[in-house]
PDB file of C-alpha atoms and ligand atoms in Angstrom:
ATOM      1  CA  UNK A   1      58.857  52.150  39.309  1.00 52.00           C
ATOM      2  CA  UNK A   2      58.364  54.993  41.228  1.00 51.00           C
ATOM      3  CA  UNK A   3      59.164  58.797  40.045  1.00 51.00           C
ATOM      4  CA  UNK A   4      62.903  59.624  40.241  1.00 55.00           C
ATOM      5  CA  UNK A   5      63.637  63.471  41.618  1.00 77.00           C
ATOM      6  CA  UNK A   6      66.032  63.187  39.050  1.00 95.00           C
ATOM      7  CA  UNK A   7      65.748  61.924  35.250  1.00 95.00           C
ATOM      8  CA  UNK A   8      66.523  58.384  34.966  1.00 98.00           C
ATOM      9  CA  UNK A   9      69.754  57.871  32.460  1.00 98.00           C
ATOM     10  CA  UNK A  10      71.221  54.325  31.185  1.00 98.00           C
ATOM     11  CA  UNK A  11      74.399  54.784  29.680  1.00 98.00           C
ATOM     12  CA  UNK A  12      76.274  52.239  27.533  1.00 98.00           C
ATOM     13  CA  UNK A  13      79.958  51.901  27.614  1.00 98.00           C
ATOM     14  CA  UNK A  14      81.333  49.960  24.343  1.00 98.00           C
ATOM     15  CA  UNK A  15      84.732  50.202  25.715  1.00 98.00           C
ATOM     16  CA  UNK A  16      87.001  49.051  22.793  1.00 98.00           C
ATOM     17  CA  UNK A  17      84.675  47.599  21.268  1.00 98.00           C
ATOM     18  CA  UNK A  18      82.298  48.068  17.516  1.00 98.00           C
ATOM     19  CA  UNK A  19      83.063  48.779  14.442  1.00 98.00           C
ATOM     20  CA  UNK A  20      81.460  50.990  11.111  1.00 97.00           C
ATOM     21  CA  UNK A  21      79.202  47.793  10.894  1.00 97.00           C
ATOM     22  CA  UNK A  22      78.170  47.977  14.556  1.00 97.00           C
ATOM     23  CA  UNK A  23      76.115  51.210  13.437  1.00 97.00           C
ATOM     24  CA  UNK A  24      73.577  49.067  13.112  1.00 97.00           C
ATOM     25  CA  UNK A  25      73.358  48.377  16.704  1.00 98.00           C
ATOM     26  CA  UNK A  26      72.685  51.682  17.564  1.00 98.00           C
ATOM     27  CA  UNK A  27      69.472  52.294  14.708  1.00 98.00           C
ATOM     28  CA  UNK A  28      68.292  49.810  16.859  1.00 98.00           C
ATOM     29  CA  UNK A  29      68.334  51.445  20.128  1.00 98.00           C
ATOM     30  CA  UNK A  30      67.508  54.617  18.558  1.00 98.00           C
ATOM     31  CA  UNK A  31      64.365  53.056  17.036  1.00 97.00           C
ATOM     32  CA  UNK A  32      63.544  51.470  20.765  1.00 97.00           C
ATOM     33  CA  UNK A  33      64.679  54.871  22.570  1.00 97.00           C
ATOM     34  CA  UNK A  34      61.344  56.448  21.146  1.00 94.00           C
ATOM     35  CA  UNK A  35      58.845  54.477  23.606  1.00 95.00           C
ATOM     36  CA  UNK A  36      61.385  55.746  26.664  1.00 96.00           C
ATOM     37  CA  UNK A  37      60.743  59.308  25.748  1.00 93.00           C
ATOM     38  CA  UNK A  38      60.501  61.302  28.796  1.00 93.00           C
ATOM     39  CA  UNK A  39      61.066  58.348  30.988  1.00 95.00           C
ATOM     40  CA  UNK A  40      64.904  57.962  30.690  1.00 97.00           C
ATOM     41  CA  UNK A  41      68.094  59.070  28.375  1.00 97.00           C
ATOM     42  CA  UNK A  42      69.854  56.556  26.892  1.00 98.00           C
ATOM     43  CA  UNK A  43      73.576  57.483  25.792  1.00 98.00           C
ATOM     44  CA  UNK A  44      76.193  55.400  24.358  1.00 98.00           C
ATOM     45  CA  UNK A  45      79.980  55.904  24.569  1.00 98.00           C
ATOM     46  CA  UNK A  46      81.646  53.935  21.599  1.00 98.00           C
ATOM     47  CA  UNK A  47      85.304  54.357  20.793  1.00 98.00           C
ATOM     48  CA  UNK A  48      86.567  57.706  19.638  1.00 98.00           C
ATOM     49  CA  UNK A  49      86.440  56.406  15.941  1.00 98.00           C
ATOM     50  CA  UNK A  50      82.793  55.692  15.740  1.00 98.00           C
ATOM     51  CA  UNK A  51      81.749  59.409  17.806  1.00 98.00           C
ATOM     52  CA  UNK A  52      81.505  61.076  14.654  1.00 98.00           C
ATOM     53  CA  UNK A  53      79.637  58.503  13.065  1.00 98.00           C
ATOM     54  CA  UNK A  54      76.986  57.224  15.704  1.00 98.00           C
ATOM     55  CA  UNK A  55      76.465  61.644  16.360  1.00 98.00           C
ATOM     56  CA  UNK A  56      74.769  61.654  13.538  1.00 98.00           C
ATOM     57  CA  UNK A  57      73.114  58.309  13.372  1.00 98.00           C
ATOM     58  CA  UNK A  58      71.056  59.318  16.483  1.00 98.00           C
ATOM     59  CA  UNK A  59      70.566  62.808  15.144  1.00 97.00           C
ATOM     60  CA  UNK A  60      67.184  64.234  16.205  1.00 95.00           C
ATOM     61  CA  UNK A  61      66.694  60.882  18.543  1.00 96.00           C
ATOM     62  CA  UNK A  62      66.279  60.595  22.116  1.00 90.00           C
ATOM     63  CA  UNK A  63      69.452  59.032  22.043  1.00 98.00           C
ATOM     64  CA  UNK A  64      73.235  60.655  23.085  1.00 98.00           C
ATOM     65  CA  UNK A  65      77.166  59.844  21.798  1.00 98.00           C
ATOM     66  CA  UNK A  66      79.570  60.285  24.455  1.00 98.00           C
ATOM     67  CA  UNK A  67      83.555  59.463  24.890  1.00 98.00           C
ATOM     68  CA  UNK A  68      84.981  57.163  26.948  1.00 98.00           C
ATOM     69  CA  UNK A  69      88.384  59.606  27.954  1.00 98.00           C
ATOM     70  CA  UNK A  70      89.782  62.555  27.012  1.00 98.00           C
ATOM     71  CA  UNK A  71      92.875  64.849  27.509  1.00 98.00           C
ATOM     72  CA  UNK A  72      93.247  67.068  29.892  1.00 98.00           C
ATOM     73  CA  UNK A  73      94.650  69.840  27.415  1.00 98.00           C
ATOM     74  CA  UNK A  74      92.329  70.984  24.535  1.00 98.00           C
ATOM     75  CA  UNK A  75      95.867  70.451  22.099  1.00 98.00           C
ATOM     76  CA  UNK A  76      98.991  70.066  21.454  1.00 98.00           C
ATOM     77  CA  UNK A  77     101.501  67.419  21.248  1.00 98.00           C
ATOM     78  CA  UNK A  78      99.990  64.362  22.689  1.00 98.00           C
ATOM     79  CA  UNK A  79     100.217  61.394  20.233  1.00 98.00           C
ATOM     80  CA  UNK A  80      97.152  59.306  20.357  1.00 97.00           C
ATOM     81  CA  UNK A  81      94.931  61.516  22.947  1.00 98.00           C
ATOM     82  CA  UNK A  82      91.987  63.051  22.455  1.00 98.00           C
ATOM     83  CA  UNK A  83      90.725  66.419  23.893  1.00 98.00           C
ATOM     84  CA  UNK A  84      87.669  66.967  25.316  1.00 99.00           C
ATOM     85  CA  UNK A  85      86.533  69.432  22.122  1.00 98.00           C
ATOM     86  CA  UNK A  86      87.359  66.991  19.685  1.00 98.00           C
ATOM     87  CA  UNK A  87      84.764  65.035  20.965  1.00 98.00           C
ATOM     88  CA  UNK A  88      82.458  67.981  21.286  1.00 98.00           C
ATOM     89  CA  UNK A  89      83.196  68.762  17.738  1.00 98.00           C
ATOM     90  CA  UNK A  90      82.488  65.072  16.432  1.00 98.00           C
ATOM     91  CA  UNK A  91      79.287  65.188  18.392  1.00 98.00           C
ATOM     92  CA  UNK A  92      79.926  64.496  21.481  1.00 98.00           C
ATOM     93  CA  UNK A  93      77.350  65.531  24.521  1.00 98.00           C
ATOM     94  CA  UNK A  94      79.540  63.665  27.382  1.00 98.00           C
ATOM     95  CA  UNK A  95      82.837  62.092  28.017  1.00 99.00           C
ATOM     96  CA  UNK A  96      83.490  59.253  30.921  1.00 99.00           C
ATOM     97  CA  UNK A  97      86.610  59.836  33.079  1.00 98.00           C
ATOM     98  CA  UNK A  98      88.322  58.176  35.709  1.00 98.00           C
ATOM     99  CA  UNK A  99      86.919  54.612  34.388  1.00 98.00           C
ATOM    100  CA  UNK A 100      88.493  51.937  36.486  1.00 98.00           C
ATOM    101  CA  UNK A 101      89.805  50.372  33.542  1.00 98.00           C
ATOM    102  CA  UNK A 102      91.795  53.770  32.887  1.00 98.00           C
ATOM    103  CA  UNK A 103      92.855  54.066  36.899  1.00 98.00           C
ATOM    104  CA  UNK A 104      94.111  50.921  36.381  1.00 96.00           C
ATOM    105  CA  UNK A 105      95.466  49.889  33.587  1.00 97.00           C
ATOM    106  CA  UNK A 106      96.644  53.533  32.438  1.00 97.00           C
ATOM    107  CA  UNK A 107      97.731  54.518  36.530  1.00 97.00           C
ATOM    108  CA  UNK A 108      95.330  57.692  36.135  1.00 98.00           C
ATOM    109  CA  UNK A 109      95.078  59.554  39.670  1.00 98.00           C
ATOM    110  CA  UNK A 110      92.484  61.290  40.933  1.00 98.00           C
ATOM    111  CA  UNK A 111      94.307  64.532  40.059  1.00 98.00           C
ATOM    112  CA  UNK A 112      94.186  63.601  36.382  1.00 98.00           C
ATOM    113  CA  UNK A 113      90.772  62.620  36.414  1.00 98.00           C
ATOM    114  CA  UNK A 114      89.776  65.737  37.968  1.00 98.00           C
ATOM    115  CA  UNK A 115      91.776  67.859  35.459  1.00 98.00           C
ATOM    116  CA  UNK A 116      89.661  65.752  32.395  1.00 98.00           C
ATOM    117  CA  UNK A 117      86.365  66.403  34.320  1.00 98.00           C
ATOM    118  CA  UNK A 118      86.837  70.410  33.861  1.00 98.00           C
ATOM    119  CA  UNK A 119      88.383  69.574  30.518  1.00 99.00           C
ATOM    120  CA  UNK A 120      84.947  68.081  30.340  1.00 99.00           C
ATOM    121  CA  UNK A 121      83.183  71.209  31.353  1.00 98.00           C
ATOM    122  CA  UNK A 122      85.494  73.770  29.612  1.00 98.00           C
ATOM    123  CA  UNK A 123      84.248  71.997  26.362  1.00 98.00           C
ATOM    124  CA  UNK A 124      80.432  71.780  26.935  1.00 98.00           C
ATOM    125  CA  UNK A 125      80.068  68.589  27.903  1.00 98.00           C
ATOM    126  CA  UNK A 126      78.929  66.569  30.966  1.00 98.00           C
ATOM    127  CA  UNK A 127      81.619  64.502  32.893  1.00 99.00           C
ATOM    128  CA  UNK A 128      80.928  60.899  33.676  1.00 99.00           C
ATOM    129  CA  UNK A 129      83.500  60.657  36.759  1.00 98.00           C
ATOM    130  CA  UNK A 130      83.643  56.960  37.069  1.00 98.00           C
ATOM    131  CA  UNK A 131      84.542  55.729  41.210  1.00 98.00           C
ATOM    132  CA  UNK A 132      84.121  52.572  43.082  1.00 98.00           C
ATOM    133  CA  UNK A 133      86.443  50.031  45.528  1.00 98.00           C
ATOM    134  CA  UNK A 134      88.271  47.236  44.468  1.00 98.00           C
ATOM    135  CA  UNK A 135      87.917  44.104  46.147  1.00 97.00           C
ATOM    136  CA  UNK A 136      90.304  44.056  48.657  1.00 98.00           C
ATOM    137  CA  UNK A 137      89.197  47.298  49.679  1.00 98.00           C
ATOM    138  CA  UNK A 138      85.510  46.121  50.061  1.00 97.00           C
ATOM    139  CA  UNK A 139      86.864  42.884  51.714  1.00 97.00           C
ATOM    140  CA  UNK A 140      88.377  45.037  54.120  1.00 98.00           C
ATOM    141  CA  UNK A 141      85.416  47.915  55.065  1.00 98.00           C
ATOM    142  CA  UNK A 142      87.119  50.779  53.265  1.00 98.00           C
ATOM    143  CA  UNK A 143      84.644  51.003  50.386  1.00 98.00           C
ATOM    144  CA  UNK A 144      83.384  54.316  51.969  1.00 98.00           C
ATOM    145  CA  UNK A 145      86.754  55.478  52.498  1.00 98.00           C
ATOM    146  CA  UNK A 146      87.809  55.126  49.283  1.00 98.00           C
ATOM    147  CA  UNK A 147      84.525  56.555  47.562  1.00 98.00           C
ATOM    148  CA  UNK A 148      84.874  59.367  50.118  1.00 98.00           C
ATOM    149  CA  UNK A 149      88.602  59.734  48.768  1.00 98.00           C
ATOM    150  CA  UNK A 150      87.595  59.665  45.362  1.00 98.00           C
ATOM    151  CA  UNK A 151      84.605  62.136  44.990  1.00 98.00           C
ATOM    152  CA  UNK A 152      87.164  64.595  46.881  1.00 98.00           C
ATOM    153  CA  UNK A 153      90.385  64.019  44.541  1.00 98.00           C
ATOM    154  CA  UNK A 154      88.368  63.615  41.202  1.00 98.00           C
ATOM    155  CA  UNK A 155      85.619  66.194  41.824  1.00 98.00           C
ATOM    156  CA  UNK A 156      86.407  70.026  40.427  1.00 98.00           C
ATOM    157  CA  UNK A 157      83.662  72.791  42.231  1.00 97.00           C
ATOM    158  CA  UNK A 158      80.767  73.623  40.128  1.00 97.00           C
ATOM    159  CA  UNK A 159      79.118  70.654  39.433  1.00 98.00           C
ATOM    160  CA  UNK A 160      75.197  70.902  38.592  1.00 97.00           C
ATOM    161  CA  UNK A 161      72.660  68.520  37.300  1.00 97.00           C
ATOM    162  CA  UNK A 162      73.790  69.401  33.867  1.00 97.00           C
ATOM    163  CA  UNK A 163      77.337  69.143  34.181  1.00 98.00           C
ATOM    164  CA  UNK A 164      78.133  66.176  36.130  1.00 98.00           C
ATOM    165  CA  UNK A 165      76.879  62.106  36.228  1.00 98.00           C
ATOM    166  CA  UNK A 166      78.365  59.729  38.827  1.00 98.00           C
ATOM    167  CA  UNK A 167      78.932  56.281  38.138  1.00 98.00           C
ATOM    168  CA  UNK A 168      79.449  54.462  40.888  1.00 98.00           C
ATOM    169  CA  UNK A 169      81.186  50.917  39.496  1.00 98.00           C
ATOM    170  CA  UNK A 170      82.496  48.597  42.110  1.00 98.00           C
ATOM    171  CA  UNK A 171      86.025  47.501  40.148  1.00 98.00           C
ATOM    172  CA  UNK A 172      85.650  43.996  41.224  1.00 98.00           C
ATOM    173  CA  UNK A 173      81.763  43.417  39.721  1.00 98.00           C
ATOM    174  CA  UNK A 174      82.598  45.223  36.521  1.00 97.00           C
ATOM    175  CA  UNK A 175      82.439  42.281  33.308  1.00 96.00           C
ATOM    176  CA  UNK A 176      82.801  39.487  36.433  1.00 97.00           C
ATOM    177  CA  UNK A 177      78.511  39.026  36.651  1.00 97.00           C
ATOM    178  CA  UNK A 178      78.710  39.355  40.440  1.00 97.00           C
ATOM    179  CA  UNK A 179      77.098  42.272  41.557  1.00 97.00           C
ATOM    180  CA  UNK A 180      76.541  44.062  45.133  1.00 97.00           C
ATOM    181  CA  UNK A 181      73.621  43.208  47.395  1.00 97.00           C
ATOM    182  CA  UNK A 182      70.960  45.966  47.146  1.00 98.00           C
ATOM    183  CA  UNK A 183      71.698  47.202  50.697  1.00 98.00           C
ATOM    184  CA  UNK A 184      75.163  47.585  49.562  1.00 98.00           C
ATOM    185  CA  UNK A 185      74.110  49.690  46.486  1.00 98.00           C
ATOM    186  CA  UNK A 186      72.126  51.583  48.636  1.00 98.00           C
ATOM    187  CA  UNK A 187      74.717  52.334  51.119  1.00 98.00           C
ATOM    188  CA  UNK A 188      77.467  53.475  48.934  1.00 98.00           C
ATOM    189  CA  UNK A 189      74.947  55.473  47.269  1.00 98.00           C
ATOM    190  CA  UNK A 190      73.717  57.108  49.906  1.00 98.00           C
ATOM    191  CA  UNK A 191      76.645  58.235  50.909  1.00 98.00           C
ATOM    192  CA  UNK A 192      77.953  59.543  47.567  1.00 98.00           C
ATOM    193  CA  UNK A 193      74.956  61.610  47.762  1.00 98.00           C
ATOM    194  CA  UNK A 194      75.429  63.011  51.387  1.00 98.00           C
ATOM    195  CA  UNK A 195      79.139  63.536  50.299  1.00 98.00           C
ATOM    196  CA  UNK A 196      77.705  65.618  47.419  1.00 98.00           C
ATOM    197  CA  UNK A 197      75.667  67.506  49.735  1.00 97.00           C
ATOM    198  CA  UNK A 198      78.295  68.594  52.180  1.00 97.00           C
ATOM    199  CA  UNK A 199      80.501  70.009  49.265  1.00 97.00           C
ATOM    200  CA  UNK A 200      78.053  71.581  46.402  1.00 97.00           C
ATOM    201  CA  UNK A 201      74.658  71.699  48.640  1.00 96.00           C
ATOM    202  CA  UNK A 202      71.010  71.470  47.200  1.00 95.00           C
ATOM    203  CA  UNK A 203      72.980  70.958  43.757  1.00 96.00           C
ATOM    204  CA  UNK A 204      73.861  68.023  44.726  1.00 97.00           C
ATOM    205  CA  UNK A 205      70.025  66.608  44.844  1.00 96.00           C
ATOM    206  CA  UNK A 206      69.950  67.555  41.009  1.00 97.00           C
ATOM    207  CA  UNK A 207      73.522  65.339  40.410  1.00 98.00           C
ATOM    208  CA  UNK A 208      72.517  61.602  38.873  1.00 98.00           C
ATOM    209  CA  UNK A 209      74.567  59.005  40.694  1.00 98.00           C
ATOM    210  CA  UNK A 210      74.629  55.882  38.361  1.00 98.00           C
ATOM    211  CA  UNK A 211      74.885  51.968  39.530  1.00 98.00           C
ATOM    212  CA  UNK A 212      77.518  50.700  37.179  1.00 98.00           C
ATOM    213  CA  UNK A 213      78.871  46.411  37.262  1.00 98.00           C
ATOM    214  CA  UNK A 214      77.638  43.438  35.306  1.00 97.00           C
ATOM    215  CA  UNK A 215      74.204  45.541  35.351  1.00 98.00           C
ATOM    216  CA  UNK A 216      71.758  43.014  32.766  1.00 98.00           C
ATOM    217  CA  UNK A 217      67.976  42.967  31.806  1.00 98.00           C
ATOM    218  CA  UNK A 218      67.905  40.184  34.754  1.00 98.00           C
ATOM    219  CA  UNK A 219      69.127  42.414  37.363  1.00 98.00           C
ATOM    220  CA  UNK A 220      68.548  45.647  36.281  1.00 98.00           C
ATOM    221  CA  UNK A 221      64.757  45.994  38.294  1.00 98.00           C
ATOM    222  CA  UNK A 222      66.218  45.212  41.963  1.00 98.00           C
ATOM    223  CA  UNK A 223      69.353  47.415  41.066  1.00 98.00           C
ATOM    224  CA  UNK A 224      67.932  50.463  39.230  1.00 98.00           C
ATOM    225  CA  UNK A 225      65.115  50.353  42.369  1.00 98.00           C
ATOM    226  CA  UNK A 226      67.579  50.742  45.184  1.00 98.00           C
ATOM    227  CA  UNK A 227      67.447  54.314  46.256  1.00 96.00           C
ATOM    228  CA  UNK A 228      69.362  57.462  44.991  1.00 97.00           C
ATOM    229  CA  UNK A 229      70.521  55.069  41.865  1.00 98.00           C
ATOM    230  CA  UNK A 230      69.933  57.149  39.226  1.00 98.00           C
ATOM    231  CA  UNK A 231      70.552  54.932  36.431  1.00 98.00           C
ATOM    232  CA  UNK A 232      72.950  52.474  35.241  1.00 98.00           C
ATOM    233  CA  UNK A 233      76.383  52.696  33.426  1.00 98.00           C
ATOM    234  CA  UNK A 234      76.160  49.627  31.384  1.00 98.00           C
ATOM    235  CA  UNK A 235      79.054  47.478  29.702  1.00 98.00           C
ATOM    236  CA  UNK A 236      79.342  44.220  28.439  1.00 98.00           C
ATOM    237  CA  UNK A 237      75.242  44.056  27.838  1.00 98.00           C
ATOM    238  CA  UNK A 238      75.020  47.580  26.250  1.00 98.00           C
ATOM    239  CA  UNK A 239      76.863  45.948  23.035  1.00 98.00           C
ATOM    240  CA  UNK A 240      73.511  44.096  22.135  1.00 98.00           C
ATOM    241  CA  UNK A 241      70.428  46.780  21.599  1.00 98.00           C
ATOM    242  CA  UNK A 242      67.998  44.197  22.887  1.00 98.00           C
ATOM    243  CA  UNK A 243      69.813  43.811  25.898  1.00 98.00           C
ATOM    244  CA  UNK A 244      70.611  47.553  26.116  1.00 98.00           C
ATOM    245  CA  UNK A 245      66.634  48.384  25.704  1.00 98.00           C
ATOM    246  CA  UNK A 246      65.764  45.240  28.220  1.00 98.00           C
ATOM    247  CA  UNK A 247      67.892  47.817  30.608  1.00 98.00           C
ATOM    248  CA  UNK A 248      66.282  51.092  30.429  1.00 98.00           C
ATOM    249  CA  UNK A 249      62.917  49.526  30.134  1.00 98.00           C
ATOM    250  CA  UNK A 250      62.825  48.994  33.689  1.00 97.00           C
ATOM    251  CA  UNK A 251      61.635  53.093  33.594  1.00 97.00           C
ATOM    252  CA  UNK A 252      59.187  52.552  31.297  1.00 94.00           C
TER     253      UNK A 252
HETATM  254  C1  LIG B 301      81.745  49.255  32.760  1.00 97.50           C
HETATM  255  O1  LIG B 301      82.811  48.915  32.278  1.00 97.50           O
HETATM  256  O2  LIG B 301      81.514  50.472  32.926  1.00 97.50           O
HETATM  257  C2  LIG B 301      80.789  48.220  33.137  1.00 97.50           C
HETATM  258  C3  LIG B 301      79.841  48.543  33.959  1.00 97.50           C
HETATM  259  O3  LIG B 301      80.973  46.980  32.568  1.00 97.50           O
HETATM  260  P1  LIG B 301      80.008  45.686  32.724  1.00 97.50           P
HETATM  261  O4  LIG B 301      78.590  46.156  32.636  1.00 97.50           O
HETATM  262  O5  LIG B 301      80.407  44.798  31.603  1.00 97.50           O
HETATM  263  O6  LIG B 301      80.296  45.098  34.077  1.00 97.50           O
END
């Protein structure tokens, strides 16, 4: 594959998902993330009660921990959330927001999701700011619309390279196994990167911009190879190393 202006990064979402036992998972991507050196990160984002945990099982590795949400507030009295500095202080180098499973199933508006991105950033870590159509919307033609209306709503200023990962996840080929035609990656992420452009400039050409949806070791060479995808935000196949590995060896 051709050299990426911007490090390649494959991401795996465990969503609710793993347990202590499932630590052994992750020795085994950490013992496969060694021949990817330099080539691309690998993170994975396990629940909240493994962070801790799988932090130090990939300490000195190649390999990141990240959190799948967190709460806008750094504390107080919200039973059950999660602030963005617990996660730091379990370990934690990035947090998702603005998954579709969380716009949906929790209502969480672009507001919100922009007020956990700069919780993100107040507590050192890089925000994951998950956007994408649902079907009806692609059905319809308004998938540019609606990423347009997303990266403006869920976006704070100030992103840089560092600081901020797209994932662009088309609702409706998350955990189904369909996935978008190449020229339909390519034109959603093209324009996610002009609309980068026009609001933070040249940063924007340092911003990854991930392909996230029923991404597999089958697929992942046409998708990863479409332009301006950056990487992949993986689910259901990032539970099984091999299958994680099969992923992110498409940079190898
Ligand atoms: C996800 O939930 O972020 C995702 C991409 O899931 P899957 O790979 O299972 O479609």
């Amino acid at each position: 594959m051709a050299a990426l202006p911007r490090r390649a990064l494959v991401a795996g979402n465990w969503k609710m998902n793993g347990l202590k036992r499932s630590t052994t998972e992750l020795e085994k991507v950490v013992a496969g993330a060694g021949a990817l050196a330099g080539k691309v990160e690998l993170m994975i984002f396990p629940p909240a009660t493994l962070v801790t945990a799988f932090a130090a099982t990939v300490h000195g590795s190649e390999v990141g921990i990240g959190g799948q949400d967190c709460h806008a507030e750094a504390s107080g009295a919200f039973t059950g959330d999660i602030s963005a500095e617990m996660l730091a202080d379990a370990g934690a180098k990035a947090v998702i927001v603005g998954h579709s499973e969380r716009r949906t199933l929790h209502k969480e508006t672009d507001v919100e999701v922009r007020a956990k991105a700069l919780a993100a950033w107040r507590a050192g870590l890089t925000a994951v700011v998950c956007i994408g159509e649902a079907k009806d919307e692609r059905v319809s033609g308004k998938t540019l619309d609606v990423l347009g209306r997303q990266i403006d709503g869920s976006l704070p200023d100030g992103a840089t390279g560092a600081n901020l990962v797209i994932a662009y996840e088309p609702v409706w080929a998350i955990g189904t196994g369909l996935t978008p035609t190449a020229a339909d990656v390519a034109e959603a992420h093209g324009f996610i990167r002009e609309r980068l452009t026009a609001r933070y400039g040249d940063v924007a050409q340092a911003v990854r911009v991930l392909y996230g949806g029923s991404v597999k070791p089958s697929n992942a060479k046409e998708l990863m190879g479409v332009a301006n995808v950056d990487g992949a935000l993986v689910g259901g196949a990032s539970l099984k190393a091999d299958e994680f590995l099969g992923i992110a060896n498409v940079y190898r």
